[in-house]
PDB file of C-alpha atoms and ligand atoms in Angstrom:
ATOM      1  CA  MET X   9       0.119   0.010  -0.197  1.00  0.00           C
ATOM      2  CA  THR X  10       1.307   3.517  -1.235  1.00  0.00           C
ATOM      3  CA  GLN X  11       0.201   6.474   0.884  1.00  0.00           C
ATOM      4  CA  ALA X  12      -1.021   9.857  -1.027  1.00  0.00           C
ATOM      5  CA  LEU X  13       2.129  12.151  -1.898  1.00  0.00           C
ATOM      6  CA  SER X  14       2.484  14.386   1.232  1.00  0.00           C
ATOM      7  CA  HIS X  15       5.310  16.328   2.368  1.00  0.00           C
ATOM      8  CA  TYR X  16       6.783  17.589   5.726  1.00  0.00           C
ATOM      9  CA  LEU X  17       7.817  20.868   5.111  1.00  0.00           C
ATOM     10  CA  GLN X  18       6.768  22.884   8.104  1.00  0.00           C
ATOM     11  CA  PHE X  19       5.434  21.072  11.663  1.00  0.00           C
ATOM     12  CA  ASN X  20       1.697  21.997  10.937  1.00  0.00           C
ATOM     13  CA  ASP X  21       1.832  20.038   7.925  1.00  0.00           C
ATOM     14  CA  LEU X  22       0.378  17.407  10.238  1.00  0.00           C
ATOM     15  CA  THR X  23      -2.429  17.130  12.459  1.00  0.00           C
ATOM     16  CA  ALA X  24      -2.904  16.799  16.044  1.00  0.00           C
ATOM     17  CA  GLN X  25      -4.159  13.201  15.163  1.00  0.00           C
ATOM     18  CA  ASP X  26      -0.977  12.482  13.195  1.00  0.00           C
ATOM     19  CA  TYR X  27       1.794  13.885  15.581  1.00  0.00           C
ATOM     20  CA  ALA X  28      -0.326  11.324  18.392  1.00  0.00           C
ATOM     21  CA  TYR X  29      -0.256   8.274  15.931  1.00  0.00           C
ATOM     22  CA  LEU X  30       3.634   9.516  15.565  1.00  0.00           C
ATOM     23  CA  PHE X  31       4.965   9.823  19.251  1.00  0.00           C
ATOM     24  CA  SER X  32       3.072   6.349  20.110  1.00  0.00           C
ATOM     25  CA  ARG X  33       4.645   4.857  16.780  1.00  0.00           C
ATOM     26  CA  ALA X  34       8.106   6.022  17.941  1.00  0.00           C
ATOM     27  CA  ALA X  35       8.191   4.514  21.103  1.00  0.00           C
ATOM     28  CA  PHE X  36       7.030   1.148  19.495  1.00  0.00           C
ATOM     29  CA  ILE X  37      10.069   1.829  16.963  1.00  0.00           C
ATOM     30  CA  LYS X  38      11.924   2.901  19.771  1.00  0.00           C
ATOM     31  CA  HIS X  39      11.440  -0.186  22.130  1.00  0.00           C
ATOM     32  CA  LYS X  40      12.316  -2.487  18.960  1.00  0.00           C
ATOM     33  CA  PHE X  41      15.630  -0.855  18.350  1.00  0.00           C
ATOM     34  CA  LYS X  42      16.571  -0.772  22.062  1.00  0.00           C
ATOM     35  CA  THR X  43      15.849  -4.689  22.341  1.00  0.00           C
ATOM     36  CA  TYR X  44      17.574  -5.498  19.193  1.00  0.00           C
ATOM     37  CA  ALA X  45      14.425  -6.950  17.149  1.00  0.00           C
ATOM     38  CA  LYS X  46      14.126  -6.187  13.320  1.00  0.00           C
ATOM     39  CA  HIS X  47      12.171  -3.299  12.134  1.00  0.00           C
ATOM     40  CA  GLN X  48      12.487  -3.618   8.722  1.00  0.00           C
ATOM     41  CA  PRO X  49       9.380  -1.986   6.697  1.00  0.00           C
ATOM     42  CA  LEU X  50      11.655   0.187   4.368  1.00  0.00           C
ATOM     43  CA  THR X  51      13.282  -2.571   2.496  1.00  0.00           C
ATOM     44  CA  ASP X  52      14.074  -1.630  -0.922  1.00  0.00           C
ATOM     45  CA  ARG X  53      13.410   1.907  -0.410  1.00  0.00           C
ATOM     46  CA  SER X  54      15.766   4.443  -0.774  1.00  0.00           C
ATOM     47  CA  LEU X  55      15.963   7.935   0.704  1.00  0.00           C
ATOM     48  CA  ALA X  56      18.503  11.492  -0.700  1.00  0.00           C
ATOM     49  CA  MET X  57      19.579  13.162   1.720  1.00  0.00           C
ATOM     50  CA  ILE X  58      20.676  16.882   0.707  1.00  0.00           C
ATOM     51  CA  PHE X  59      22.516  19.298   2.864  1.00  0.00           C
ATOM     52  CA  GLU X  60      23.850  22.706   1.673  1.00  0.00           C
ATOM     53  CA  LYS X  61      24.406  23.538   5.593  1.00  0.00           C
ATOM     54  CA  ALA X  62      26.453  20.999   8.248  1.00  0.00           C
ATOM     55  CA  SER X  63      24.597  18.860   9.688  1.00  0.00           C
ATOM     56  CA  THR X  64      26.022  15.598  12.924  1.00  0.00           C
ATOM     57  CA  ARG X  65      22.645  14.335  14.371  1.00  0.00           C
ATOM     58  CA  THR X  66      20.673  14.921  11.120  1.00  0.00           C
ATOM     59  CA  ARG X  67      22.943  13.332   9.289  1.00  0.00           C
ATOM     60  CA  ILE X  68      22.864  10.232  11.503  1.00  0.00           C
ATOM     61  CA  SER X  69      19.466  10.176  12.443  1.00  0.00           C
ATOM     62  CA  PHE X  70      17.867  10.067   9.466  1.00  0.00           C
ATOM     63  CA  GLU X  71      20.663   7.785   7.518  1.00  0.00           C
ATOM     64  CA  ALA X  72      21.335   5.079  10.448  1.00  0.00           C
ATOM     65  CA  GLY X  73      17.739   5.394  11.151  1.00  0.00           C
ATOM     66  CA  MET X  74      16.824   4.222   6.766  1.00  0.00           C
ATOM     67  CA  TYR X  75      19.582   1.615   7.816  1.00  0.00           C
ATOM     68  CA  GLN X  76      17.722   0.589  10.453  1.00  0.00           C
ATOM     69  CA  MET X  77      14.300  -0.120   8.865  1.00  0.00           C
ATOM     70  CA  GLY X  78      15.912  -1.844   5.440  1.00  0.00           C
ATOM     71  CA  GLY X  79      16.491   0.828   3.347  1.00  0.00           C
ATOM     72  CA  ALA X  80      19.401   2.811   1.485  1.00  0.00           C
ATOM     73  CA  VAL X  81      20.589   6.223   1.483  1.00  0.00           C
ATOM     74  CA  VAL X  82      22.233   8.576  -0.659  1.00  0.00           C
ATOM     75  CA  HIS X  83      23.889  11.653   0.488  1.00  0.00           C
ATOM     76  CA  LEU X  84      23.999  14.999  -0.960  1.00  0.00           C
ATOM     77  CA  THR X  85      25.834  18.056  -0.493  1.00  0.00           C
ATOM     78  CA  THR X  86      26.088  21.098  -2.576  1.00  0.00           C
ATOM     79  CA  GLY X  87      29.817  21.068  -3.092  1.00  0.00           C
ATOM     80  CA  ASP X  88      29.868  17.477  -4.333  1.00  0.00           C
ATOM     81  CA  SER X  89      27.048  18.228  -6.624  1.00  0.00           C
ATOM     82  CA  GLN X  90      25.480  20.172  -9.357  1.00  0.00           C
ATOM     83  CA  LEU X  91      23.382  21.750  -6.280  1.00  0.00           C
ATOM     84  CA  GLY X  92      25.895  23.961  -6.024  1.00  0.00           C
ATOM     85  CA  ARG X  93      26.918  24.914  -9.791  1.00  0.00           C
ATOM     86  CA  ALA X  94      23.136  26.675 -10.191  1.00  0.00           C
ATOM     87  CA  GLU X  95      21.512  23.298 -11.685  1.00  0.00           C
ATOM     88  CA  PRO X  96      17.658  24.802 -10.792  1.00  0.00           C
ATOM     89  CA  ILE X  97      16.147  23.295  -8.117  1.00  0.00           C
ATOM     90  CA  GLU X  98      13.450  22.656 -10.045  1.00  0.00           C
ATOM     91  CA  ASP X  99      15.041  20.384 -12.385  1.00  0.00           C
ATOM     92  CA  SER X 100      16.912  19.070  -9.347  1.00  0.00           C
ATOM     93  CA  ALA X 101      14.280  17.657  -7.877  1.00  0.00           C
ATOM     94  CA  LYS X 102      12.595  16.460 -11.057  1.00  0.00           C
ATOM     95  CA  VAL X 103      15.790  13.984 -11.502  1.00  0.00           C
ATOM     96  CA  ILE X 104      16.181  13.310  -7.725  1.00  0.00           C
ATOM     97  CA  SER X 105      12.856  12.068  -7.139  1.00  0.00           C
ATOM     98  CA  ARG X 106      13.010   9.343  -9.771  1.00  0.00           C
ATOM     99  CA  MET X 107      15.592   7.289  -8.518  1.00  0.00           C
ATOM    100  CA  VAL X 108      14.718   7.376  -4.327  1.00  0.00           C
ATOM    101  CA  ASP X 109      11.413   6.845  -2.329  1.00  0.00           C
ATOM    102  CA  LEU X 110      11.876  10.029  -0.104  1.00  0.00           C
ATOM    103  CA  VAL X 111      13.692  13.443  -0.203  1.00  0.00           C
ATOM    104  CA  MET X 112      15.321  14.934   3.319  1.00  0.00           C
ATOM    105  CA  ILE X 113      16.672  18.852   2.732  1.00  0.00           C
ATOM    106  CA  ARG X 114      18.823  21.019   4.690  1.00  0.00           C
ATOM    107  CA  THR X 115      18.529  24.648   3.189  1.00  0.00           C
ATOM    108  CA  TYR X 116      18.411  28.241   3.734  1.00  0.00           C
ATOM    109  CA  GLU X 117      15.317  29.512   2.652  1.00  0.00           C
ATOM    110  CA  GLN X 118      11.832  27.659   3.311  1.00  0.00           C
ATOM    111  CA  THR X 119      10.715  28.539  -0.585  1.00  0.00           C
ATOM    112  CA  LYS X 120      13.781  26.616  -1.929  1.00  0.00           C
ATOM    113  CA  ILE X 121      12.502  23.310   0.281  1.00  0.00           C
ATOM    114  CA  GLU X 122       9.092  24.810  -0.977  1.00  0.00           C
ATOM    115  CA  ARG X 123      10.074  25.016  -5.008  1.00  0.00           C
ATOM    116  CA  PHE X 124      11.950  21.094  -4.352  1.00  0.00           C
ATOM    117  CA  ALA X 125       8.749  19.797  -2.882  1.00  0.00           C
ATOM    118  CA  ALA X 126       6.244  21.203  -5.764  1.00  0.00           C
ATOM    119  CA  ASN X 127       8.456  19.424  -8.302  1.00  0.00           C
ATOM    120  CA  SER X 128       9.404  16.096  -6.570  1.00  0.00           C
ATOM    121  CA  ARG X 129       7.278  12.859  -7.571  1.00  0.00           C
ATOM    122  CA  VAL X 130       8.033  11.175  -3.973  1.00  0.00           C
ATOM    123  CA  PRO X 131       7.411  13.192   0.206  1.00  0.00           C
ATOM    124  CA  VAL X 132      10.441  15.698   0.884  1.00  0.00           C
ATOM    125  CA  ILE X 133      11.396  16.436   4.656  1.00  0.00           C
ATOM    126  CA  ASN X 134      12.569  19.372   6.102  1.00  0.00           C
ATOM    127  CA  GLY X 135      15.284  18.923   7.686  1.00  0.00           C
ATOM    128  CA  LEU X 136      16.086  22.378   8.999  1.00  0.00           C
ATOM    129  CA  THR X 137      15.553  25.670   6.859  1.00  0.00           C
ATOM    130  CA  ASN X 138      16.157  29.178   7.977  1.00  0.00           C
ATOM    131  CA  GLU X 139      12.496  29.390   9.129  1.00  0.00           C
ATOM    132  CA  PHE X 140      11.852  25.596  10.769  1.00  0.00           C
ATOM    133  CA  HIS X 141      13.277  22.432  12.238  1.00  0.00           C
ATOM    134  CA  PRO X 142       9.915  20.829  12.399  1.00  0.00           C
ATOM    135  CA  CYS X 143      11.737  17.140  12.613  1.00  0.00           C
ATOM    136  CA  GLN X 144      13.588  19.011  16.529  1.00  0.00           C
ATOM    137  CA  ILE X 145      10.359  19.685  17.485  1.00  0.00           C
ATOM    138  CA  MET X 146       8.729  15.962  16.767  1.00  0.00           C
ATOM    139  CA  ALA X 147      11.973  15.065  18.881  1.00  0.00           C
ATOM    140  CA  ASP X 148      12.037  17.607  21.387  1.00  0.00           C
ATOM    141  CA  LEU X 149       7.885  16.969  22.383  1.00  0.00           C
ATOM    142  CA  PHE X 150       8.662  13.086  22.013  1.00  0.00           C
ATOM    143  CA  THR X 151      11.380  13.338  24.649  1.00  0.00           C
ATOM    144  CA  TYR X 152       8.747  15.847  26.603  1.00  0.00           C
ATOM    145  CA  ILE X 153       6.337  12.591  26.713  1.00  0.00           C
ATOM    146  CA  GLU X 154       8.643  10.365  27.513  1.00  0.00           C
ATOM    147  CA  HIS X 155       9.800  12.264  30.058  1.00  0.00           C
ATOM    148  CA  ARG X 156       7.041  13.991  31.726  1.00  0.00           C
ATOM    149  CA  GLY X 157       3.288  12.074  30.110  1.00  0.00           C
ATOM    150  CA  ASP X 158       2.655   8.759  28.786  1.00  0.00           C
ATOM    151  CA  VAL X 159       3.312   7.569  25.246  1.00  0.00           C
ATOM    152  CA  THR X 160      -0.417   6.045  24.860  1.00  0.00           C
ATOM    153  CA  GLN X 161      -1.845   9.409  25.984  1.00  0.00           C
ATOM    154  CA  PRO X 162       0.901  11.443  24.390  1.00  0.00           C
ATOM    155  CA  LEU X 163      -1.106  14.946  23.453  1.00  0.00           C
ATOM    156  CA  GLN X 164      -2.267  14.545  26.493  1.00  0.00           C
ATOM    157  CA  CYS X 165       0.385  15.661  28.625  1.00  0.00           C
ATOM    158  CA  LEU X 166       1.247  18.744  26.581  1.00  0.00           C
ATOM    159  CA  GLN X 167      -2.277  20.790  27.098  1.00  0.00           C
ATOM    160  CA  GLY X 168      -1.892  23.851  29.225  1.00  0.00           C
ATOM    161  CA  LYS X 169       1.988  23.334  29.525  1.00  0.00           C
ATOM    162  CA  VAL X 170       4.668  26.271  29.593  1.00  0.00           C
ATOM    163  CA  VAL X 171       7.737  26.113  27.083  1.00  0.00           C
ATOM    164  CA  ALA X 172      10.092  29.206  27.874  1.00  0.00           C
ATOM    165  CA  TRP X 173      12.280  29.956  24.700  1.00  0.00           C
ATOM    166  CA  VAL X 174      15.321  31.892  25.280  1.00  0.00           C
ATOM    167  CA  GLY X 175      17.271  33.041  22.160  1.00  0.00           C
ATOM    168  CA  ASP X 176      17.273  34.258  19.268  1.00  0.00           C
ATOM    169  CA  GLY X 177      13.886  34.239  17.287  1.00  0.00           C
ATOM    170  CA  ASN X 178      15.121  31.467  14.872  1.00  0.00           C
ATOM    171  CA  ASN X 179      13.854  28.459  12.716  1.00  0.00           C
ATOM    172  CA  MET X 180      13.490  26.890  16.021  1.00  0.00           C
ATOM    173  CA  ALA X 181      11.645  29.487  17.988  1.00  0.00           C
ATOM    174  CA  ASN X 182       9.149  29.808  15.073  1.00  0.00           C
ATOM    175  CA  THR X 183       8.783  25.761  15.036  1.00  0.00           C
ATOM    176  CA  TRP X 184       7.723  25.738  18.837  1.00  0.00           C
ATOM    177  CA  LEU X 185       4.634  28.564  17.874  1.00  0.00           C
ATOM    178  CA  GLN X 186       3.633  26.331  15.344  1.00  0.00           C
ATOM    179  CA  ALA X 187       3.646  23.492  17.960  1.00  0.00           C
ATOM    180  CA  ALA X 188       1.945  25.377  20.379  1.00  0.00           C
ATOM    181  CA  ASP X 189      -0.779  26.458  18.143  1.00  0.00           C
ATOM    182  CA  LEU X 190      -1.294  23.144  16.724  1.00  0.00           C
ATOM    183  CA  LEU X 191      -1.191  20.822  19.991  1.00  0.00           C
ATOM    184  CA  GLY X 192      -2.110  23.277  22.913  1.00  0.00           C
ATOM    185  CA  PHE X 193       0.257  24.483  24.877  1.00  0.00           C
ATOM    186  CA  LYS X 194       2.241  28.160  25.230  1.00  0.00           C
ATOM    187  CA  VAL X 195       5.218  29.645  25.166  1.00  0.00           C
ATOM    188  CA  HIS X 196       7.208  32.372  26.971  1.00  0.00           C
ATOM    189  CA  VAL X 197       9.218  33.850  24.426  1.00  0.00           C
ATOM    190  CA  SER X 198      11.707  36.095  25.561  1.00  0.00           C
ATOM    191  CA  THR X 199      14.203  37.415  22.953  1.00  0.00           C
ATOM    192  CA  PRO X 200      17.230  40.317  22.906  1.00  0.00           C
ATOM    193  CA  SER X 201      15.576  43.721  21.244  1.00  0.00           C
ATOM    194  CA  GLY X 202      16.520  43.234  17.101  1.00  0.00           C
ATOM    195  CA  TYR X 203      15.944  39.459  16.809  1.00  0.00           C
ATOM    196  CA  GLU X 204      12.196  38.737  18.144  1.00  0.00           C
ATOM    197  CA  VAL X 205       9.839  36.099  16.466  1.00  0.00           C
ATOM    198  CA  ASP X 206       7.520  37.530  13.733  1.00  0.00           C
ATOM    199  CA  PRO X 207       4.351  35.539  13.705  1.00  0.00           C
ATOM    200  CA  ALA X 208       3.843  35.719  10.251  1.00  0.00           C
ATOM    201  CA  VAL X 209       7.270  33.905   9.303  1.00  0.00           C
ATOM    202  CA  ALA X 210       6.235  31.164  12.171  1.00  0.00           C
ATOM    203  CA  GLY X 211       2.479  30.858  10.198  1.00  0.00           C
ATOM    204  CA  ILE X 212       0.527  30.923  13.433  1.00  0.00           C
ATOM    205  CA  GLY X 213      -3.535  31.011  13.507  1.00  0.00           C
ATOM    206  CA  HIS X 214      -3.665  32.141  17.173  1.00  0.00           C
ATOM    207  CA  ALA X 215      -1.109  34.741  18.690  1.00  0.00           C
ATOM    208  CA  SER X 216      -2.693  32.813  22.026  1.00  0.00           C
ATOM    209  CA  CYS X 217      -0.171  30.448  21.681  1.00  0.00           C
ATOM    210  CA  TYR X 218       2.959  32.696  22.709  1.00  0.00           C
ATOM    211  CA  ARG X 219       3.876  35.936  25.211  1.00  0.00           C
ATOM    212  CA  VAL X 220       6.757  38.135  24.888  1.00  0.00           C
ATOM    213  CA  PHE X 221       9.460  38.631  27.798  1.00  0.00           C
ATOM    214  CA  ARG X 222      11.881  41.589  27.694  1.00  0.00           C
ATOM    215  CA  ASP X 223      13.678  39.659  31.077  1.00  0.00           C
ATOM    216  CA  PRO X 224      14.490  36.092  30.023  1.00  0.00           C
ATOM    217  CA  LEU X 225      14.416  35.271  33.964  1.00  0.00           C
ATOM    218  CA  GLU X 226      10.343  36.459  33.495  1.00  0.00           C
ATOM    219  CA  ALA X 227       9.741  33.922  30.454  1.00  0.00           C
ATOM    220  CA  CYS X 228      11.254  30.857  32.754  1.00  0.00           C
ATOM    221  CA  GLN X 229       9.003  31.851  35.872  1.00  0.00           C
ATOM    222  CA  GLY X 230       6.440  28.266  36.690  1.00  0.00           C
ATOM    223  CA  ALA X 231       7.642  26.630  33.154  1.00  0.00           C
ATOM    224  CA  ASP X 232       7.663  23.293  32.264  1.00  0.00           C
ATOM    225  CA  LEU X 233      10.607  23.365  30.242  1.00  0.00           C
ATOM    226  CA  VAL X 234      13.654  26.048  29.320  1.00  0.00           C
ATOM    227  CA  THR X 235      15.057  25.665  25.829  1.00  0.00           C
ATOM    228  CA  THR X 236      16.874  27.676  24.015  1.00  0.00           C
ATOM    229  CA  ASP X 237      19.478  27.524  20.846  1.00  0.00           C
ATOM    230  CA  VAL X 238      22.694  29.184  19.112  1.00  0.00           C
ATOM    231  CA  TRP X 239      23.259  33.013  19.366  1.00  0.00           C
ATOM    232  CA  THR X 240      24.362  32.256  15.539  1.00  0.00           C
ATOM    233  CA  SER X 241      22.264  30.035  12.987  1.00  0.00           C
ATOM    234  CA  MET X 242      24.044  29.089  10.303  1.00  0.00           C
ATOM    235  CA  GLY X 243      23.944  30.952   7.692  1.00  0.00           C
ATOM    236  CA  PHE X 244      24.078  33.937   9.644  1.00  0.00           C
ATOM    237  CA  GLU X 245      27.702  33.487  10.734  1.00  0.00           C
ATOM    238  CA  ALA X 246      28.530  37.468   9.444  1.00  0.00           C
ATOM    239  CA  GLU X 247      26.390  38.521  12.339  1.00  0.00           C
ATOM    240  CA  ASN X 248      28.524  36.372  14.731  1.00  0.00           C
ATOM    241  CA  GLU X 249      30.279  39.518  16.335  1.00  0.00           C
ATOM    242  CA  THR X 250      27.002  41.744  17.110  1.00  0.00           C
ATOM    243  CA  ARG X 251      24.456  39.038  18.239  1.00  0.00           C
ATOM    244  CA  ARG X 252      27.675  37.914  20.951  1.00  0.00           C
ATOM    245  CA  GLN X 253      27.134  41.220  22.318  1.00  0.00           C
ATOM    246  CA  ALA X 254      23.170  41.472  21.758  1.00  0.00           C
ATOM    247  CA  PHE X 255      22.469  38.074  23.580  1.00  0.00           C
ATOM    248  CA  ALA X 256      24.553  38.319  26.226  1.00  0.00           C
ATOM    249  CA  ALA X 257      22.219  38.307  28.945  1.00  0.00           C
ATOM    250  CA  TRP X 258      20.315  35.652  27.301  1.00  0.00           C
ATOM    251  CA  CYS X 259      22.372  32.789  28.591  1.00  0.00           C
ATOM    252  CA  VAL X 260      20.257  30.240  30.384  1.00  0.00           C
ATOM    253  CA  ASP X 261      21.600  29.865  33.863  1.00  0.00           C
ATOM    254  CA  GLN X 262      20.635  28.373  37.087  1.00  0.00           C
ATOM    255  CA  ASN X 263      18.895  31.329  38.153  1.00  0.00           C
ATOM    256  CA  MET X 264      16.415  30.798  35.137  1.00  0.00           C
ATOM    257  CA  MET X 265      16.124  27.470  36.212  1.00  0.00           C
ATOM    258  CA  ALA X 266      15.210  27.806  39.761  1.00  0.00           C
ATOM    259  CA  ALA X 267      12.737  29.494  38.449  1.00  0.00           C
ATOM    260  CA  ALA X 268      11.258  27.057  36.068  1.00  0.00           C
ATOM    261  CA  LYS X 269       8.769  24.535  37.848  1.00  0.00           C
ATOM    262  CA  PRO X 270      10.688  22.072  40.161  1.00  0.00           C
ATOM    263  CA  ASP X 271      10.189  19.174  37.680  1.00  0.00           C
ATOM    264  CA  ALA X 272      11.164  21.496  34.523  1.00  0.00           C
ATOM    265  CA  LEU X 273      13.094  19.826  32.092  1.00  0.00           C
ATOM    266  CA  PHE X 274      16.018  21.456  29.831  1.00  0.00           C
ATOM    267  CA  MET X 275      16.443  21.333  26.116  1.00  0.00           C
ATOM    268  CA  HIS X 276      18.760  22.612  23.357  1.00  0.00           C
ATOM    269  CA  CYS X 277      18.915  21.146  19.835  1.00  0.00           C
ATOM    270  CA  LEU X 278      22.824  21.477  19.871  1.00  0.00           C
ATOM    271  CA  PRO X 279      25.288  21.524  18.791  1.00  0.00           C
ATOM    272  CA  ALA X 280      25.887  23.607  21.761  1.00  0.00           C
ATOM    273  CA  HIS X 281      28.075  26.805  23.461  1.00  0.00           C
ATOM    274  CA  ARG X 282      28.436  26.407  26.822  1.00  0.00           C
ATOM    275  CA  GLY X 283      29.113  29.959  28.582  1.00  0.00           C
ATOM    276  CA  GLU X 284      27.413  31.448  25.801  1.00  0.00           C
ATOM    277  CA  GLU X 285      23.719  30.469  25.210  1.00  0.00           C
ATOM    278  CA  VAL X 286      23.656  27.880  28.146  1.00  0.00           C
ATOM    279  CA  GLN X 287      25.946  27.542  31.787  1.00  0.00           C
ATOM    280  CA  ALA X 288      27.583  24.099  31.902  1.00  0.00           C
ATOM    281  CA  GLU X 289      25.902  23.430  35.191  1.00  0.00           C
ATOM    282  CA  VAL X 290      22.754  23.802  33.689  1.00  0.00           C
ATOM    283  CA  ILE X 291      23.338  21.417  30.015  1.00  0.00           C
ATOM    284  CA  ASP X 292      25.025  18.915  32.322  1.00  0.00           C
ATOM    285  CA  GLY X 293      22.777  19.419  35.052  1.00  0.00           C
ATOM    286  CA  PRO X 294      19.504  16.992  36.436  1.00  0.00           C
ATOM    287  CA  GLN X 295      17.153  18.640  34.741  1.00  0.00           C
ATOM    288  CA  SER X 296      18.578  18.783  31.182  1.00  0.00           C
ATOM    289  CA  VAL X 297      17.972  16.141  29.122  1.00  0.00           C
ATOM    290  CA  VAL X 298      19.826  17.063  25.985  1.00  0.00           C
ATOM    291  CA  TRP X 299      21.315  13.111  24.995  1.00  0.00           C
ATOM    292  CA  ASP X 300      17.383  11.326  25.193  1.00  0.00           C
ATOM    293  CA  GLU X 301      16.291  14.494  22.680  1.00  0.00           C
ATOM    294  CA  ALA X 302      19.103  13.813  20.562  1.00  0.00           C
ATOM    295  CA  GLU X 303      18.849   9.897  20.002  1.00  0.00           C
ATOM    296  CA  ASN X 304      14.509  10.846  19.905  1.00  0.00           C
ATOM    297  CA  ARG X 305      15.795  12.275  16.430  1.00  0.00           C
ATOM    298  CA  MET X 306      16.399   8.932  14.728  1.00  0.00           C
ATOM    299  CA  HIS X 307      12.972   7.332  16.589  1.00  0.00           C
ATOM    300  CA  VAL X 308      10.496  10.099  15.583  1.00  0.00           C
ATOM    301  CA  GLN X 309      12.224  10.302  11.783  1.00  0.00           C
ATOM    302  CA  LYS X 310      11.990   6.557  11.547  1.00  0.00           C
ATOM    303  CA  ALA X 311       7.982   6.834  12.399  1.00  0.00           C
ATOM    304  CA  LEU X 312       7.484   9.594   9.785  1.00  0.00           C
ATOM    305  CA  MET X 313       9.422   8.462   7.189  1.00  0.00           C
ATOM    306  CA  GLU X 314       7.096   4.824   7.739  1.00  0.00           C
ATOM    307  CA  PHE X 315       4.386   7.202   7.945  1.00  0.00           C
ATOM    308  CA  LEU X 316       4.683   9.193   4.676  1.00  0.00           C
ATOM    309  CA  LEU X 317       5.582   6.281   2.563  1.00  0.00           C
ATOM    310  CA  LEU X 318       3.035   3.381   4.502  1.00  0.00           C
ATOM    311  CA  GLY X 319       0.605   5.391   6.218  1.00  0.00           C
ATOM    312  CA  ARG X 320      -0.640   4.428   9.336  1.00  0.00           C
ATOM    313  CA  LEU X 321       0.879   1.112  10.078  1.00  0.00           C
TER     314      LEU X 321
HETATM  315  N1   CP D  15      19.847  19.202  16.033  1.00  0.00           N
HETATM  316  C1   CP D  15      20.957  19.294  14.945  1.00  0.00           C
HETATM  317  O1   CP D  15      19.663  19.247  13.897  1.00  0.00           O
HETATM  318  O2   CP D  15      21.655  19.010  14.960  1.00  0.00           O
HETATM  319  P1   CP D  15      22.730  19.139  13.276  1.00  0.00           P
HETATM  320  O3   CP D  15      22.604  20.303  13.134  1.00  0.00           O
HETATM  321  O4   CP D  15      23.306  18.373  14.205  1.00  0.00           O
HETATM  322  O5   CP D  15      22.055  18.180  12.251  1.00  0.00           O
HETATM  323  N1  NVA D  16      18.833  27.235  14.972  1.00  0.00           N
HETATM  324  C1  NVA D  16      20.421  26.198  14.424  1.00  0.00           C
HETATM  325  C2  NVA D  16      19.942  24.804  14.517  1.00  0.00           C
HETATM  326  C3  NVA D  16      21.102  23.804  14.563  1.00  0.00           C
HETATM  327  C4  NVA D  16      20.534  22.169  14.711  1.00  0.00           C
HETATM  328  C5  NVA D  16      20.738  26.415  12.872  1.00  0.00           C
HETATM  329  O1  NVA D  16      19.989  27.048  11.906  1.00  0.00           O
HETATM  330  O2  NVA D  16      22.061  26.619  12.665  1.00  0.00           O
END
């Protein structure tokens, strides 16, 4: 059975019901992995991974995940393909999607992945753009559910929760807002001035899913989860020095964690810079779940790839 063509370009490309299924399925797939039980629904299927930016976690989680499910992977970068030599994205999409069953892309503007998807015969997955990082937020939510909820009723524990976002109004922040809008929790956002989230870019329907705080400590008050990201995202390296100064007070420290709920978790999509966006005591401390968060990329993405190719099983 083959699923009708659907892409995963933004978090809200799937419904709350789809996420409920995917989180339960990810738990099932993770259990198989942990018990060395084979789970190979994608035998003879292949995934092309296109990286226009660097990656550790996204590459290994998709690549290992696809092999574990019985499939194969082709890895392309801008430097070693015609993508870096100005072949139109539409032509690349038409060619690549005739030879594989799935495509994952990490690139710059969201419009680029949209143009690729519009010309693709197979599902396209967003592995990070300037605007969004949906696979990461799926992993983050799954990690929260594992620690604070119940994977048999995965969405319940998210209702009404508060996520404190401390830092840049970037791809991660935008995706947190979409997730909050869709799944019924709130984001307390604190960014330096000039680096605010833009609800139009985030593509959220209800502004009620987030609240803005000037002071990062205030944003963390009563939060169930505190999370942050690098001060300078990939593609913005020229702004490094200006950002270093602007973001100096947006370092998640022990005071911020103490302002959050006593059972609050800390997350970071990684890579992290200790002493910049987060203190070592926090990321390496007892409330941090960053290693589970990184591992869970693989389990949720295996569930996602299976879902896009085979539907609900
Ligand atoms: N979190 C994340 O996407 O990591 P990589 O940049 O290493 O893929
Ligand atoms: N916001 C970061 C996330 C890295 C996984 C970036 O885009 O570089």
